[in-house]
Amino acid sequence: MQTVERADFDLIASWVKPNERVLDLGCGDGSLLKRLIEERGAFGYGIEREEAGVLAAIAQGINVIQGDLEQGLAGFDDGTFNHVVLSRTLQTVRHTERLLTEMLRVGREAVVSFPNFAYWKNRVAVMNGRMPVSEDLPYEWFDTPNLRFFTLLDFEALCAKMQLVIRERQVLDEAGQLVVAGPNFLGSLAVYRLGR
Amino acid sequence: MMSVGLVIPQQAHFSAPLVLKSGALLPSFDLVYETYGTLNAAKSNAILVCHALSGHHHVAGYYADQNDSIGWWDNIIGPGRPLDTDRFFIVGVNNLGGCHGSTGPASINPATGKHWGADFPVVTVEDWVTTQARLADALGIDVWAAVIGGSLGGMQALQWTLSFPERVRHSLVIAAAAKLSAENIAFNEIARQAILSDPDFHGGNYYAHDVRPLNGLRLARMLGHITYLSDDQMAEKFGRRQRPGAGSYSFEVEFEIESYLRYQGDKFAGLFDANTYLRMTRALDYFDPALAYDGQLAAALAPAQASFLVIAFSTDWRFAPFRSREIVHALVHNGQSVAYAESNCAHGHDSFLMDDAYYHAVVAAYLQRITL
């Protein structure tokens, strides 16, 4: 469940225009949606699996729908949303390709952020023989909800294979600052806008 | 958290004729109702509680002169409870056609001086909403802060947003569906056949014969009761446990579940009217707001102005969660406000009556957001 402001929220918010419809997958307590509604004048729904997240989102007045992303987005009509957001959640999903396909079925644009496993500090940790624990990968290996560990290059290779169009890519370091040069080495968190 | 305590039912008489959806006309009718909490000066804090098949106006609190008279949804209503009577003015009403004081088949037809019996018309969810709106008028409530109900009550909460879009700010649709499935209707039909085939039914005019189709009503309730529970819960509560003296190779009560069902059937048959049961199940069957829209639920729900909270229970197979999600997806399609929660409460369809922590927390959190 997300409780703190996230660096990727600034970027995502900047991409959303007034009156646009947003679907936030794994919305937690609805913080991102609340921000998109209040700051950007968007209209949105969130999907959340955990009871604590659903309760917190309802308490914030968010249109939260309890459900499991692994079941896909059945029931949501094609092209319902301007943006379908998956913030720091793709690495926890088993059915990766199906979910990306579903996102671009119900939405015209998919916004995906994920921790970059090839971030230099992660590389150093592995070089030193340990799995990385960092701002964007904050779990020990034995209690992590993350199922998939991948890099910017890995993700872009999947996009190419699935014929998804990368409309924009922004990469952030651990402090939330934009990374321009050497993103797969210096970037801790990647945020993509994808289309068909 | 407390109960609302002692309550007293009230009665409202409506002398203007009422044309029902069937075309039948009722020259006048009465509704019994109860209220809890205080209507504020702006009259903006009223919540209507709609009852399900066997419910009535006595939703919360208890009566002074009766033991064991706690309202059927007392656990959710009271000071500090999810339907907080320190904040809200709650109204419970016995629906038209009921058997707890509102005009129904057991009432006297003023035209004949006899019980209505078989002549009492078939009423629908839409008719109930119409009559509830007349009660709201009488109470001076222009707009409900919320209309809430479980099962058949959830259908009324949904219908309110369609019949009177401008009079409902929030609709809480719990353990319900936008229409019955063939299986649901099939269960209702067996329940009705049990009543209709009871020799004491007399075509619905049993009052004149001084008998009641108790056996049929009992069977109807036993069947219904099974569908309100979950398999797991029945296994846990009864399993294959046997009564003393079991194994006598007879058809007497041998298993605990048999004893339980007979007890529930007897209890219900003693309190309920068979003609009302027939009409309540028919109202369930007929409810289908999408019918007039080529089966397109989204089109049917488009007029609603309310925000929705839809709740389902994972163990409910009579109104399974996917039926609730149909409502949610139609609302999302239209860009209407809706939140949806799914509780793991183990009690099947009856979960909506249970004091399940997550379910009640969701209702409380949602209602706390309502500005008055």
Coordinates of C-alpha atoms in Angstrom, one line a residue:
Chain A
M1 CA 0.0 0.0 0.0
Q2 CA 1.4 3.4 -1.0
T3 CA 1.3 6.0 1.8
V4 CA 4.1 8.5 0.9
E5 CA 4.3 10.8 -2.0
R6 CA 6.2 9.2 -4.8
A7 CA 8.7 10.8 -7.1
D8 CA 6.9 9.3 -10.2
F9 CA 3.6 11.0 -9.2
D10 CA 5.0 14.4 -10.3
L11 CA 5.7 13.1 -13.8
I12 CA 2.4 11.2 -14.0
A13 CA 0.5 14.2 -12.9
S14 CA 2.1 16.3 -15.5
W15 CA 0.8 14.0 -18.2
V16 CA -2.8 14.1 -17.2
K17 CA -5.1 16.9 -18.5
P18 CA -8.3 18.2 -17.0
N19 CA -11.4 16.0 -17.4
E20 CA -9.3 13.0 -18.6
R21 CA -10.3 9.6 -17.3
V22 CA -7.6 7.7 -15.4
L23 CA -7.5 4.1 -14.1
D24 CA -4.9 3.6 -11.4
L25 CA -4.0 -0.1 -11.0
G26 CA -2.8 -1.1 -7.6
C27 CA -4.0 2.3 -6.3
G28 CA -3.3 1.7 -2.6
D29 CA -4.9 4.4 -0.5
G30 CA -5.7 6.4 -3.6
S31 CA -3.1 9.1 -3.1
L32 CA -2.2 9.5 -6.8
L33 CA -5.8 9.6 -7.9
K34 CA -6.6 12.2 -5.2
R35 CA -3.8 14.3 -6.5
L36 CA -4.9 13.9 -10.1
I37 CA -8.4 14.8 -9.2
E38 CA -7.5 17.8 -7.1
E39 CA -4.5 19.2 -9.0
R40 CA -5.3 18.1 -12.6
G41 CA -9.1 18.0 -12.6
A42 CA -9.1 14.4 -13.8
F43 CA -11.8 11.8 -13.1
G44 CA -10.6 8.4 -12.1
Y45 CA -11.0 5.0 -10.6
G46 CA -8.5 2.8 -8.8
I47 CA -8.2 -0.9 -8.5
E48 CA -6.8 -2.3 -5.3
R49 CA -6.6 -5.8 -3.9
E50 CA -5.8 -5.3 -0.2
E51 CA -8.5 -4.4 2.3
A52 CA -6.4 -1.8 4.0
G53 CA -5.9 0.0 0.7
V54 CA -9.6 -0.1 -0.3
L55 CA -10.7 1.2 3.1
A56 CA -8.2 4.0 3.1
A57 CA -9.2 5.0 -0.5
I58 CA -12.9 4.9 0.4
A59 CA -12.1 7.1 3.4
Q60 CA -10.5 9.6 0.9
G61 CA -13.5 9.6 -1.3
I62 CA -11.8 7.7 -4.1
N63 CA -13.6 5.5 -6.6
V64 CA -11.8 2.4 -5.6
I65 CA -12.7 -1.0 -7.0
Q66 CA -11.5 -4.0 -5.1
G67 CA -10.0 -6.6 -7.3
D68 CA -6.9 -8.6 -8.3
L69 CA -4.9 -7.4 -11.3
E70 CA -3.8 -10.9 -12.0
Q71 CA -7.4 -11.6 -13.1
G72 CA -7.0 -9.0 -15.8
L73 CA -9.4 -6.1 -16.5
A74 CA -12.4 -8.1 -17.6
G75 CA -15.6 -6.1 -17.5
F76 CA -13.9 -2.8 -18.3
D77 CA -14.8 -1.7 -21.8
D78 CA -12.3 -1.0 -24.5
G79 CA -10.9 2.5 -24.7
T80 CA -12.7 3.7 -21.5
F81 CA -9.7 5.6 -20.1
N82 CA -7.3 8.2 -21.3
H83 CA -4.5 6.8 -19.1
V84 CA -4.1 3.5 -17.3
V85 CA -1.5 3.9 -14.6
L86 CA 0.6 1.1 -13.1
S87 CA 2.9 2.7 -10.6
R88 CA 5.7 0.6 -9.1
T89 CA 3.6 -2.5 -9.5
L90 CA 4.6 -4.3 -12.7
Q91 CA 7.4 -6.1 -10.9
T92 CA 4.8 -7.7 -8.6
V93 CA 2.6 -9.0 -11.4
R94 CA 2.9 -12.6 -12.6
H95 CA 1.0 -12.2 -15.9
T96 CA 3.1 -9.3 -17.2
E97 CA 2.3 -9.4 -20.9
R98 CA -1.4 -10.0 -20.3
L99 CA -1.7 -7.0 -18.0
L100 CA 0.2 -4.7 -20.4
T101 CA -2.1 -5.8 -23.2
E102 CA -5.2 -5.3 -21.0
M103 CA -4.0 -1.8 -20.0
L104 CA -3.8 -0.8 -23.7
R105 CA -7.2 -2.4 -24.4
V106 CA -9.1 -0.4 -21.8
G107 CA -6.9 2.8 -22.1
R108 CA -5.5 4.8 -24.9
E109 CA -2.2 5.2 -23.0
A110 CA -0.4 3.1 -20.4
V111 CA 1.7 4.8 -17.8
V112 CA 4.1 2.3 -16.2
S113 CA 6.8 3.0 -13.6
F114 CA 9.1 0.4 -12.1
P115 CA 12.4 0.1 -10.2
N116 CA 15.4 -0.4 -12.5
F117 CA 17.4 -3.4 -11.4
A118 CA 20.4 -2.3 -13.4
Y119 CA 20.7 0.9 -11.3
W120 CA 24.4 1.2 -10.4
K121 CA 23.9 0.8 -6.7
N122 CA 22.0 -2.4 -7.3
R123 CA 24.8 -3.6 -9.5
V124 CA 27.3 -2.8 -6.8
A125 CA 25.2 -4.7 -4.2
V126 CA 25.1 -7.8 -6.5
M127 CA 28.9 -7.4 -7.2
N128 CA 29.4 -7.5 -3.4
G129 CA 27.3 -10.7 -3.3
R130 CA 24.1 -9.3 -1.9
M131 CA 20.6 -8.6 -3.3
P132 CA 20.0 -4.9 -3.4
V133 CA 17.9 -3.0 -0.9
S134 CA 17.3 0.6 -1.8
E135 CA 14.8 3.5 -2.0
D136 CA 13.1 1.9 -4.9
L137 CA 13.7 -1.7 -4.0
P138 CA 13.0 -1.4 -0.3
Y139 CA 12.5 -5.1 0.5
E140 CA 14.7 -7.9 1.7
W141 CA 14.8 -10.9 -0.7
F142 CA 12.7 -13.0 1.7
D143 CA 9.8 -10.6 2.2
T144 CA 9.6 -8.8 -1.2
P145 CA 6.3 -8.7 -3.0
N146 CA 8.4 -8.3 -6.2
L147 CA 8.3 -11.3 -8.5
R148 CA 10.2 -9.9 -11.5
F149 CA 13.5 -8.1 -11.6
F150 CA 14.2 -6.3 -14.8
T151 CA 16.0 -3.3 -16.3
L152 CA 15.1 -0.5 -18.7
L153 CA 16.7 -2.4 -21.5
D154 CA 14.7 -5.6 -20.6
F155 CA 11.5 -3.6 -20.5
E156 CA 12.1 -1.9 -23.8
A157 CA 12.9 -5.3 -25.4
L158 CA 9.5 -6.6 -24.2
C159 CA 7.8 -3.5 -25.6
A160 CA 9.4 -4.1 -28.9
K161 CA 8.4 -7.8 -28.8
M162 CA 4.8 -6.8 -28.0
Q163 CA 4.9 -3.9 -30.6
L164 CA 4.1 -1.3 -27.9
V165 CA 5.1 2.2 -28.8
I166 CA 7.2 4.1 -26.2
R167 CA 5.8 7.6 -26.4
E168 CA 8.0 9.0 -23.6
R169 CA 10.5 7.8 -21.0
Q170 CA 11.6 9.6 -17.9
V171 CA 14.2 8.2 -15.5
L172 CA 14.7 9.2 -11.9
D173 CA 17.5 8.7 -9.4
E174 CA 17.0 7.7 -5.8
A175 CA 16.5 11.4 -4.8
G176 CA 13.8 11.7 -7.5
Q177 CA 15.9 13.9 -9.8
L178 CA 15.7 13.4 -13.5
V179 CA 18.5 11.3 -15.1
V180 CA 19.5 12.2 -18.6
A181 CA 22.7 10.5 -19.4
G182 CA 23.2 6.7 -18.8
P183 CA 19.7 6.1 -17.6
N184 CA 20.1 2.3 -17.3
F185 CA 23.1 2.8 -15.1
L186 CA 22.2 6.0 -13.2
G187 CA 18.4 5.6 -13.0
S188 CA 16.7 4.0 -10.0
L189 CA 13.1 4.4 -11.2
A190 CA 11.8 4.5 -14.8
V191 CA 8.5 6.0 -15.9
Y192 CA 7.1 5.2 -19.4
R193 CA 4.2 6.3 -21.5
L194 CA 3.1 3.6 -23.8
G195 CA 0.7 3.4 -26.7
R196 CA -0.2 1.1 -29.6
Chain B
M1 CA -21.0 1.8 20.2
M2 CA -24.6 1.3 21.3
S3 CA -28.0 0.3 20.1
V4 CA -30.6 3.0 19.4
G5 CA -32.5 1.5 22.3
L6 CA -36.3 1.6 22.6
V7 CA -38.1 2.3 19.4
I8 CA -41.8 2.7 18.5
P9 CA -43.2 2.0 15.0
Q10 CA -45.2 4.7 13.3
Q11 CA -47.9 4.6 10.6
A12 CA -48.5 6.8 7.6
H13 CA -51.7 6.8 5.6
F14 CA -51.7 7.7 2.0
S15 CA -55.1 8.5 0.6
A16 CA -54.1 9.4 -2.9
P17 CA -54.7 6.5 -5.3
L18 CA -51.6 4.6 -6.5
V19 CA -51.3 3.1 -9.9
L20 CA -48.9 0.2 -9.8
K21 CA -46.5 -0.9 -12.5
S22 CA -48.8 -3.8 -13.3
G23 CA -51.6 -1.2 -14.0
A24 CA -53.5 -2.2 -10.9
L25 CA -54.8 0.6 -8.7
L26 CA -54.7 0.9 -5.0
P27 CA -57.2 3.5 -3.8
S28 CA -55.2 4.1 -0.6
F29 CA -52.5 2.5 1.5
D30 CA -50.7 2.6 4.8
L31 CA -47.0 2.2 5.4
V32 CA -45.5 1.4 8.8
Y33 CA -42.0 2.8 9.5
E34 CA -39.5 3.5 12.2
T35 CA -37.0 6.3 12.5
Y36 CA -33.7 6.5 14.5
G37 CA -31.7 9.7 15.1
T38 CA -32.8 13.2 14.4
L39 CA -33.6 14.9 11.1
N40 CA -31.5 18.0 11.0
A41 CA -32.8 21.5 10.2
A42 CA -31.6 21.3 6.6
K43 CA -33.2 17.8 6.3
S44 CA -30.0 16.7 4.6
N45 CA -29.1 13.8 6.9
A46 CA -31.7 11.2 6.1
I47 CA -30.9 7.6 5.2
L48 CA -33.5 5.2 3.9
V49 CA -32.9 1.5 4.7
C50 CA -34.7 -0.8 2.3
H51 CA -35.5 -4.3 3.4
A52 CA -35.0 -7.6 1.7
L53 CA -37.4 -10.5 1.2
S54 CA -38.3 -11.2 4.8
G55 CA -37.4 -7.9 6.4
H56 CA -39.6 -5.0 7.6
H57 CA -39.6 -1.6 9.2
H58 CA -38.1 -2.7 12.5
V59 CA -34.5 -2.3 11.5
A60 CA -32.9 -1.3 14.7
G61 CA -33.5 -1.1 18.5
Y62 CA -36.1 -3.1 20.4
Y63 CA -39.7 -2.8 21.6
A64 CA -40.5 -2.2 25.2
D65 CA -43.2 -4.9 25.5
Q66 CA -41.4 -7.7 23.6
N67 CA -38.5 -9.9 24.5
D68 CA -36.3 -10.9 21.6
S69 CA -37.4 -7.9 19.5
I70 CA -34.1 -6.6 18.3
G71 CA -34.2 -5.0 14.8
W72 CA -33.0 -7.1 11.9
W73 CA -30.0 -4.8 11.1
D74 CA -29.4 -3.5 14.6
N75 CA -25.6 -4.3 14.4
I76 CA -25.0 -1.5 11.8
I77 CA -27.3 1.2 13.2
G78 CA -26.8 3.3 16.3
P79 CA -24.6 5.9 18.0
G80 CA -21.0 5.3 16.7
R81 CA -22.1 2.4 14.4
P82 CA -21.6 2.6 10.6
L83 CA -25.1 4.1 10.2
D84 CA -24.4 6.6 12.9
T85 CA -27.5 7.9 14.5
D86 CA -25.5 10.8 16.1
R87 CA -25.1 12.0 12.5
F88 CA -27.9 10.5 10.4
F89 CA -31.7 10.3 10.6
I90 CA -32.4 6.7 9.6
V91 CA -35.8 5.6 8.2
G92 CA -36.9 1.9 8.0
V93 CA -40.2 1.1 6.2
N94 CA -42.2 -2.0 5.7
N95 CA -42.8 -2.3 2.0
L96 CA -46.2 -2.3 0.4
G97 CA -47.5 -5.8 0.2
G98 CA -45.7 -6.7 3.3
C99 CA -47.1 -8.5 6.4
H100 CA -45.8 -6.4 9.2
G101 CA -48.3 -3.5 9.2
S102 CA -48.1 -1.9 5.8
T103 CA -51.0 -2.5 3.5
G104 CA -50.7 -6.0 2.1
P105 CA -52.6 -9.2 1.1
A106 CA -53.6 -9.8 4.8
S107 CA -55.1 -6.2 5.1
I108 CA -58.7 -5.5 4.7
N109 CA -59.8 -4.4 1.3
P110 CA -62.0 -1.3 1.9
A111 CA -64.0 -2.1 -1.2
T112 CA -65.1 -5.5 0.1
G113 CA -64.6 -5.3 3.8
K114 CA -62.6 -8.6 3.5
H115 CA -59.0 -9.6 3.4
W116 CA -57.4 -8.6 0.1
G117 CA -55.9 -12.2 -0.3
A118 CA -55.5 -13.2 -3.9
D119 CA -56.8 -9.8 -5.1
F120 CA -53.9 -7.9 -3.7
P121 CA -51.8 -6.9 -6.8
V122 CA -48.3 -8.0 -7.6
V123 CA -46.0 -5.2 -6.5
T124 CA -42.6 -4.4 -8.0
V125 CA -39.3 -2.8 -6.8
E126 CA -40.4 0.3 -8.8
D127 CA -43.7 0.4 -6.9
W128 CA -41.9 0.2 -3.6
V129 CA -39.7 3.1 -4.5
T130 CA -42.7 5.1 -5.5
T131 CA -44.4 4.5 -2.2
Q132 CA -41.2 5.1 -0.2
A133 CA -41.0 8.5 -2.1
R134 CA -44.5 9.3 -0.8
L135 CA -43.3 8.5 2.7
A136 CA -40.2 10.8 2.1
D137 CA -42.6 13.6 1.1
A138 CA -44.7 13.1 4.2
L139 CA -41.5 13.3 6.3
G140 CA -40.4 16.4 4.5
I141 CA -37.3 14.7 3.0
D142 CA -36.6 16.0 -0.5
V143 CA -33.3 14.3 -0.9
W144 CA -31.9 11.3 0.8
A145 CA -28.3 11.5 1.9
A146 CA -28.2 7.8 1.2
V147 CA -30.4 4.9 0.3
I148 CA -29.1 1.6 1.5
G149 CA -30.1 -2.0 1.2
G150 CA -28.9 -5.6 1.0
S151 CA -30.2 -8.2 -1.5
L152 CA -33.7 -7.2 -2.6
G153 CA -33.1 -4.0 -0.5
G154 CA -30.0 -3.3 -2.7
M155 CA -32.2 -3.5 -5.8
Q156 CA -34.4 -0.8 -4.2
A157 CA -31.4 1.3 -3.4
L158 CA -30.4 1.0 -7.1
Q159 CA -33.9 1.7 -8.4
W160 CA -34.2 4.9 -6.3
T161 CA -31.3 6.4 -8.3
L162 CA -33.2 5.7 -11.5
S163 CA -36.8 6.6 -10.4
F164 CA -35.8 9.7 -8.6
P165 CA -32.2 10.6 -9.7
E166 CA -32.4 14.0 -8.1
R167 CA -33.5 12.7 -4.7
V168 CA -30.6 10.3 -3.9
R169 CA -27.1 11.5 -3.2
H170 CA -25.6 8.1 -2.4
S171 CA -26.7 4.6 -3.1
L172 CA -25.3 1.6 -1.2
V173 CA -26.1 -1.6 -3.0
I174 CA -25.1 -4.6 -1.0
A175 CA -25.2 -8.3 -1.9
A176 CA -27.5 -7.5 -4.8
A177 CA -27.7 -7.8 -8.6
A178 CA -29.1 -5.7 -11.4
K179 CA -31.4 -8.7 -12.2
L180 CA -31.9 -12.3 -11.2
S181 CA -30.3 -15.1 -13.0
A182 CA -32.3 -18.1 -14.3
E183 CA -31.1 -20.1 -11.3
N184 CA -32.3 -17.4 -8.9
I185 CA -35.7 -17.3 -10.5
A186 CA -35.8 -21.1 -10.4
F187 CA -35.3 -21.1 -6.7
N188 CA -38.1 -18.6 -6.3
E189 CA -40.4 -20.7 -8.4
I190 CA -39.9 -23.7 -6.3
A191 CA -40.6 -21.6 -3.2
R192 CA -43.8 -20.3 -4.8
Q193 CA -44.8 -23.8 -5.9
A194 CA -44.4 -25.0 -2.3
I195 CA -46.9 -22.4 -1.2
L196 CA -49.3 -22.6 -4.2
S197 CA -49.6 -26.4 -3.9
D198 CA -50.4 -26.4 -0.2
P199 CA -54.0 -27.5 0.3
D200 CA -54.4 -24.7 2.8
F201 CA -53.5 -22.0 0.3
H202 CA -57.1 -21.8 -1.1
G203 CA -56.0 -19.8 -4.1
G204 CA -54.6 -17.1 -1.8
N205 CA -57.9 -16.6 0.1
Y206 CA -56.9 -18.8 3.1
Y207 CA -57.8 -16.0 5.5
A208 CA -61.5 -16.7 4.9
H209 CA -61.0 -20.4 5.7
D210 CA -59.2 -19.6 8.9
V211 CA -56.1 -21.5 7.9
R212 CA -52.7 -20.7 6.6
P213 CA -50.5 -22.6 4.1
L214 CA -47.9 -23.2 6.8
N215 CA -46.4 -26.2 5.2
G216 CA -45.8 -24.5 1.9
L217 CA -44.3 -21.4 3.5
R218 CA -42.1 -23.6 5.7
L219 CA -40.7 -25.5 2.7
A220 CA -40.2 -22.2 0.8
R221 CA -38.2 -20.8 3.7
M222 CA -36.2 -24.0 4.2
L223 CA -35.2 -23.9 0.5
G224 CA -34.4 -20.2 0.7
H225 CA -32.4 -20.6 3.8
I226 CA -30.0 -23.1 2.2
T227 CA -29.3 -20.6 -0.6
Y228 CA -28.5 -17.8 1.8
L229 CA -25.7 -19.8 3.5
S230 CA -22.4 -21.0 2.1
D231 CA -21.4 -24.7 1.8
D232 CA -18.3 -24.1 3.9
Q233 CA -20.3 -22.4 6.7
M234 CA -22.9 -25.2 6.7
A235 CA -20.1 -27.8 6.9
E236 CA -18.5 -25.9 9.8
K237 CA -21.7 -25.2 11.7
F238 CA -23.4 -28.6 11.2
G239 CA -21.2 -31.0 9.2
R240 CA -22.7 -34.4 9.4
R241 CA -23.4 -34.1 13.1
Q242 CA -26.4 -36.3 14.1
R243 CA -29.1 -35.9 16.7
P244 CA -29.6 -38.3 19.6
G245 CA -31.3 -41.5 18.4
A246 CA -30.0 -41.1 14.8
G247 CA -29.5 -44.2 12.7
S248 CA -33.0 -45.5 13.2
Y249 CA -33.5 -46.0 9.5
S250 CA -36.4 -43.6 9.5
F251 CA -37.2 -40.2 8.0
E252 CA -37.3 -38.5 11.4
V253 CA -34.9 -35.7 12.1
E254 CA -31.5 -37.4 12.3
F255 CA -29.0 -34.8 11.2
E256 CA -28.4 -31.4 12.9
I257 CA -28.9 -29.6 9.6
E258 CA -32.4 -31.1 9.2
S259 CA -33.3 -29.9 12.7
Y260 CA -31.9 -26.5 12.0
L261 CA -33.9 -26.1 8.7
R262 CA -37.1 -27.3 10.3
Y263 CA -36.6 -24.9 13.1
Q264 CA -36.0 -22.0 10.7
G265 CA -39.0 -23.1 8.6
D266 CA -41.3 -23.3 11.5
K267 CA -40.2 -20.0 13.0
F268 CA -40.6 -18.2 9.7
A269 CA -44.0 -19.8 8.8
G270 CA -45.3 -18.7 12.2
L271 CA -44.5 -15.1 11.5
F272 CA -44.8 -14.5 7.8
D273 CA -47.6 -14.3 5.4
A274 CA -47.5 -16.7 2.4
N275 CA -49.2 -14.1 0.0
T276 CA -46.5 -11.6 0.9
Y277 CA -43.8 -14.2 0.2
L278 CA -45.2 -14.9 -3.2
R279 CA -45.2 -11.2 -4.0
M280 CA -41.7 -10.5 -2.6
T281 CA -40.2 -13.3 -4.7
R282 CA -42.1 -12.0 -7.8
A283 CA -40.7 -8.5 -7.3
L284 CA -37.2 -10.1 -7.2
D285 CA -37.9 -11.9 -10.5
Y286 CA -39.3 -8.9 -12.3
F287 CA -36.5 -6.5 -11.3
D288 CA -34.5 -5.8 -14.5
P289 CA -33.8 -2.1 -15.2
A290 CA -31.9 -2.9 -18.3
L291 CA -34.8 -4.7 -19.9
A292 CA -36.2 -1.4 -21.4
Y293 CA -32.7 -0.7 -22.7
D294 CA -32.1 -3.8 -24.8
G295 CA -30.3 -5.4 -21.9
Q296 CA -27.8 -2.6 -21.8
L297 CA -27.3 -2.0 -18.1
A298 CA -25.0 1.0 -18.6
A299 CA -27.7 2.7 -20.6
A300 CA -30.3 1.9 -17.9
L301 CA -28.1 3.3 -15.1
A302 CA -27.1 6.5 -17.1
P303 CA -29.8 8.7 -15.5
A304 CA -28.5 8.1 -12.0
Q305 CA -26.9 11.1 -10.3
A306 CA -26.0 9.4 -7.1
S307 CA -22.5 8.2 -6.1
F308 CA -22.5 4.4 -5.4
L309 CA -21.0 2.0 -3.0
V310 CA -21.4 -1.6 -4.1
I311 CA -20.5 -4.4 -1.8
A312 CA -20.4 -8.1 -2.4
F313 CA -19.4 -11.2 -0.4
S314 CA -17.1 -13.8 -1.8
T315 CA -19.1 -16.7 -0.2
D316 CA -22.4 -15.4 -1.6
W317 CA -23.5 -17.8 -4.4
R318 CA -27.1 -16.5 -4.6
F319 CA -25.9 -13.0 -5.6
A320 CA -22.2 -13.7 -6.4
P321 CA -19.7 -10.9 -6.5
F322 CA -19.6 -11.0 -10.3
R323 CA -23.2 -9.9 -10.3
S324 CA -22.2 -6.8 -8.3
R325 CA -19.3 -6.2 -10.6
E326 CA -21.8 -6.0 -13.5
I327 CA -23.3 -3.0 -11.8
V328 CA -19.8 -1.5 -11.1
H329 CA -18.6 -1.9 -14.7
A330 CA -21.8 -0.3 -16.1
L331 CA -21.3 2.7 -13.8
V332 CA -17.6 2.9 -14.8
H333 CA -18.6 2.7 -18.4
N334 CA -20.8 5.8 -17.8
G335 CA -18.1 7.6 -15.8
Q336 CA -20.3 7.6 -12.7
S337 CA -18.9 7.6 -9.2
V338 CA -18.6 4.1 -7.7
A339 CA -16.6 2.3 -5.1
Y340 CA -16.6 -1.5 -4.8
A341 CA -15.6 -3.7 -1.9
E342 CA -15.6 -7.5 -1.6
S343 CA -15.7 -9.0 1.8
N344 CA -14.6 -12.6 2.7
C345 CA -17.3 -12.9 5.3
A346 CA -18.1 -16.6 5.5
H347 CA -21.9 -16.4 5.8
G348 CA -22.9 -16.5 2.2
H349 CA -25.7 -14.3 1.1
D350 CA -26.6 -13.7 4.7
S351 CA -23.2 -12.0 5.2
F352 CA -24.9 -8.6 4.6
L353 CA -26.6 -9.0 7.9
M354 CA -23.5 -10.0 9.8
D355 CA -21.2 -7.9 11.9
D356 CA -18.2 -8.4 9.6
A357 CA -15.4 -6.0 10.6
Y358 CA -14.2 -5.1 7.1
Y359 CA -17.7 -4.8 5.6
H360 CA -18.8 -2.5 8.4
A361 CA -15.6 -0.5 8.2
V362 CA -16.2 0.1 4.5
V363 CA -19.8 1.3 5.1
A364 CA -18.7 3.5 8.0
A365 CA -15.8 5.0 6.0
Y366 CA -18.0 5.7 3.0
L367 CA -20.8 7.3 5.0
Q368 CA -18.4 9.4 7.0
R369 CA -17.4 11.1 3.7
I370 CA -20.9 12.3 3.2
T371 CA -21.2 16.1 3.8
L372 CA -24.4 17.2 5.5

